[in-house]
Amino acid sequence: REFCFTLDGDIFVRYQSFKSGAELEQALKQRCPSKIDIGPVYNVDPKKRAAYTNGAFKAVERELIFDIDMDDYNDVLNFTLDEHGWSRCWPLMAVAIQVLDRALREDFGFEHIFFVFSGRRGIHCWVCDKRARVLTDEERAAIANYFSIYKGIEAGKAKLMLSVPKHPSVQRALE
């Protein structure tokens, strides 16, 4: 599995891998990264990727991750972050967590799901089931599109897909 450390000065150290938890711990103590990103599981050691050519180095597993940032929805809200700050946004994030969690469990049958603060302006949802980790790019896109009810701006107003029949997540939210 790849680990990426962000060091002081926004220096990215990518394609690191560790044979044990103790080795990872030693690297963390030595480098003291300000941020750690967890990458895919590759078919070969990411440190040795340069030895492989013609597409031989490839990801074989990666978690299904959703990134929800509140400032991406300014055109749907009737207030701005500048006006009301985060205190008004976090209840909306709590609802987003409930809707996403329920749909991932009930509509897709995923079980191993967790939500974390993204470190800036929202949340990340990690789906860690084996079935989710081996999805193709097309399957990932289809799941993401399933959750998309935002259809853009029309006549200066946000347009949402709230028609009949209602999206299962919208219907459950109304119940």
C-alpha positions as a Python dict, from the first residue, in 0.01 Angstrom:
ca = {
    (1, 'R'): (0, 0, 0),
    (2, 'E'): (115, 350, -75),
    (3, 'F'): (154, 616, 191),
    (4, 'C'): (218, 979, 108),
    (5, 'F'): (366, 1212, 368),
    (6, 'T'): (331, 1588, 345),
    (7, 'L'): (629, 1752, 512),
    (8, 'D'): (684, 2112, 616),
    (9, 'G'): (694, 2342, 314),
    (10, 'D'): (428, 2136, 130),
    (11, 'I'): (683, 1872, 28),
    (12, 'F'): (510, 1553, -84),
    (13, 'V'): (686, 1220, -32),
    (14, 'R'): (485, 966, -232),
    (15, 'Y'): (503, 595, -307),
    (16, 'Q'): (620, 490, 36),
    (17, 'S'): (537, 144, 164),
    (18, 'F'): (614, -34, 486),
    (19, 'K'): (658, -400, 572),
    (20, 'S'): (524, -361, 926),
    (21, 'G'): (353, -126, 1164),
    (22, 'A'): (686, -79, 1342),
    (23, 'E'): (850, 35, 1017),
    (24, 'L'): (567, 283, 955),
    (25, 'E'): (597, 409, 1313),
    (26, 'Q'): (971, 462, 1270),
    (27, 'A'): (916, 662, 948),
    (28, 'L'): (649, 875, 1118),
    (29, 'K'): (880, 955, 1409),
    (30, 'Q'): (1171, 1032, 1178),
    (31, 'R'): (985, 1255, 930),
    (32, 'C'): (703, 1400, 1147),
    (33, 'P'): (465, 1464, 855),
    (34, 'S'): (199, 1731, 887),
    (35, 'K'): (-35, 1515, 680),
    (36, 'I'): (-58, 1149, 583),
    (37, 'D'): (-250, 1024, 280),
    (38, 'I'): (-330, 656, 241),
    (39, 'G'): (-312, 543, -118),
    (40, 'P'): (-398, 230, -310),
    (41, 'V'): (-268, -121, -273),
    (42, 'Y'): (-46, -188, -575),
    (43, 'N'): (46, -511, -746),
    (44, 'V'): (415, -444, -666),
    (45, 'D'): (599, -248, -398),
    (46, 'P'): (536, 122, -473),
    (47, 'K'): (897, 202, -384),
    (48, 'K'): (1009, -14, -676),
    (49, 'R'): (763, 124, -934),
    (50, 'A'): (1040, 260, -1160),
    (51, 'A'): (1153, -97, -1233),
    (52, 'Y'): (820, -173, -1402),
    (53, 'T'): (724, -46, -1745),
    (54, 'N'): (435, -75, -1992),
    (55, 'G'): (163, -46, -1732),
    (56, 'A'): (297, -324, -1511),
    (57, 'F'): (269, -99, -1204),
    (58, 'K'): (-99, -62, -1120),
    (59, 'A'): (-339, -22, -833),
    (60, 'V'): (-529, -340, -747),
    (61, 'E'): (-732, -212, -451),
    (62, 'R'): (-840, 125, -317),
    (63, 'E'): (-1115, 233, -87),
    (64, 'L'): (-1424, 403, -229),
    (65, 'I'): (-1403, 759, -96),
    (66, 'F'): (-1654, 1043, -109),
    (67, 'D'): (-1534, 1399, -42),
    (68, 'I'): (-1805, 1641, 70),
    (69, 'D'): (-1695, 2005, 96),
    (70, 'M'): (-1948, 2261, 218),
    (71, 'D'): (-1824, 2542, -3),
    (72, 'D'): (-1906, 2331, -309),
    (73, 'Y'): (-2275, 2393, -230),
    (74, 'N'): (-2284, 2771, -194),
    (75, 'D'): (-2530, 2804, -482),
    (76, 'V'): (-2778, 2569, -309),
    (77, 'L'): (-2762, 2735, 33),
    (78, 'N'): (-2962, 3044, 126),
    (79, 'F'): (-2660, 3180, 315),
    (80, 'T'): (-2287, 3197, 261),
    (81, 'L'): (-2007, 3065, 474),
    (82, 'D'): (-1873, 3420, 504),
    (83, 'E'): (-2204, 3538, 651),
    (84, 'H'): (-2271, 3258, 897),
    (85, 'G'): (-1953, 3055, 925),
    (86, 'W'): (-1930, 2686, 987),
    (87, 'S'): (-2173, 2672, 1277),
    (88, 'R'): (-2463, 2677, 1033),
    (89, 'C'): (-2299, 2429, 796),
    (90, 'W'): (-2214, 2142, 1031),
    (91, 'P'): (-2578, 2042, 1086),
    (92, 'L'): (-2603, 2006, 706),
    (93, 'M'): (-2292, 1791, 708),
    (94, 'A'): (-2450, 1574, 978),
    (95, 'V'): (-2752, 1520, 751),
    (96, 'A'): (-2523, 1442, 457),
    (97, 'I'): (-2351, 1177, 668),
    (98, 'Q'): (-2684, 1017, 758),
    (99, 'V'): (-2810, 1016, 399),
    (100, 'L'): (-2484, 881, 255),
    (101, 'D'): (-2437, 620, 528),
    (102, 'R'): (-2791, 488, 493),
    (103, 'A'): (-2779, 469, 113),
    (104, 'L'): (-2438, 300, 108),
    (105, 'R'): (-2564, 39, 354),
    (106, 'E'): (-2922, -11, 230),
    (107, 'D'): (-2888, 49, -144),
    (108, 'F'): (-2541, -101, -199),
    (109, 'G'): (-2499, -337, 96),
    (110, 'F'): (-2170, -191, 218),
    (111, 'E'): (-2085, -246, 586),
    (112, 'H'): (-1742, -102, 662),
    (113, 'I'): (-1797, 273, 635),
    (114, 'F'): (-1645, 557, 833),
    (115, 'F'): (-1652, 934, 815),
    (116, 'V'): (-1366, 1169, 902),
    (117, 'F'): (-1316, 1545, 902),
    (118, 'S'): (-1129, 1622, 582),
    (119, 'G'): (-899, 1867, 755),
    (120, 'R'): (-1033, 2178, 588),
    (121, 'R'): (-1396, 2232, 496),
    (122, 'G'): (-1585, 1907, 502),
    (123, 'I'): (-1582, 1533, 545),
    (124, 'H'): (-1452, 1222, 377),
    (125, 'C'): (-1652, 901, 368),
    (126, 'W'): (-1439, 588, 337),
    (127, 'V'): (-1605, 265, 223),
    (128, 'C'): (-1363, -13, 311),
    (129, 'D'): (-1548, -332, 218),
    (130, 'K'): (-1346, -568, -3),
    (131, 'R'): (-1616, -536, -270),
    (132, 'A'): (-1576, -158, -270),
    (133, 'R'): (-1196, -172, -282),
    (134, 'V'): (-1192, -371, -607),
    (135, 'L'): (-1448, -163, -800),
    (136, 'T'): (-1350, -48, -1148),
    (137, 'D'): (-1336, 322, -1230),
    (138, 'E'): (-1664, 285, -1419),
    (139, 'E'): (-1835, 120, -1123),
    (140, 'R'): (-1707, 392, -889),
    (141, 'A'): (-1841, 660, -1123),
    (142, 'A'): (-2180, 485, -1138),
    (143, 'I'): (-2207, 482, -757),
    (144, 'A'): (-2106, 848, -736),
    (145, 'N'): (-2361, 937, -1007),
    (146, 'Y'): (-2630, 754, -811),
    (147, 'F'): (-2594, 1016, -538),
    (148, 'S'): (-2602, 1313, -773),
    (149, 'I'): (-2926, 1510, -748),
    (150, 'Y'): (-2767, 1847, -825),
    (151, 'K'): (-2832, 1944, -1186),
    (152, 'G'): (-2674, 2291, -1204),
    (153, 'I'): (-2807, 2647, -1212),
    (154, 'E'): (-3111, 2757, -1410),
    (155, 'A'): (-3241, 3116, -1405),
    (156, 'G'): (-3006, 3195, -1117),
    (157, 'K'): (-3140, 2915, -895),
    (158, 'A'): (-3003, 2576, -808),
    (159, 'K'): (-3178, 2298, -994),
    (160, 'L'): (-3218, 1968, -809),
    (161, 'M'): (-3360, 1638, -928),
    (162, 'L'): (-3656, 1606, -691),
    (163, 'S'): (-3909, 1469, -939),
    (164, 'V'): (-4137, 1170, -916),
    (165, 'P'): (-4033, 904, -861),
    (166, 'K'): (-3807, 1057, -601),
    (167, 'H'): (-3449, 944, -564),
    (168, 'P'): (-3444, 676, -287),
    (169, 'S'): (-3223, 893, -66),
    (170, 'V'): (-3453, 1193, -106),
    (171, 'Q'): (-3761, 979, -32),
    (172, 'R'): (-3602, 836, 286),
    (173, 'A'): (-3501, 1186, 399),
    (174, 'L'): (-3861, 1299, 367),
    (175, 'E'): (-3995, 1008, 572),
}
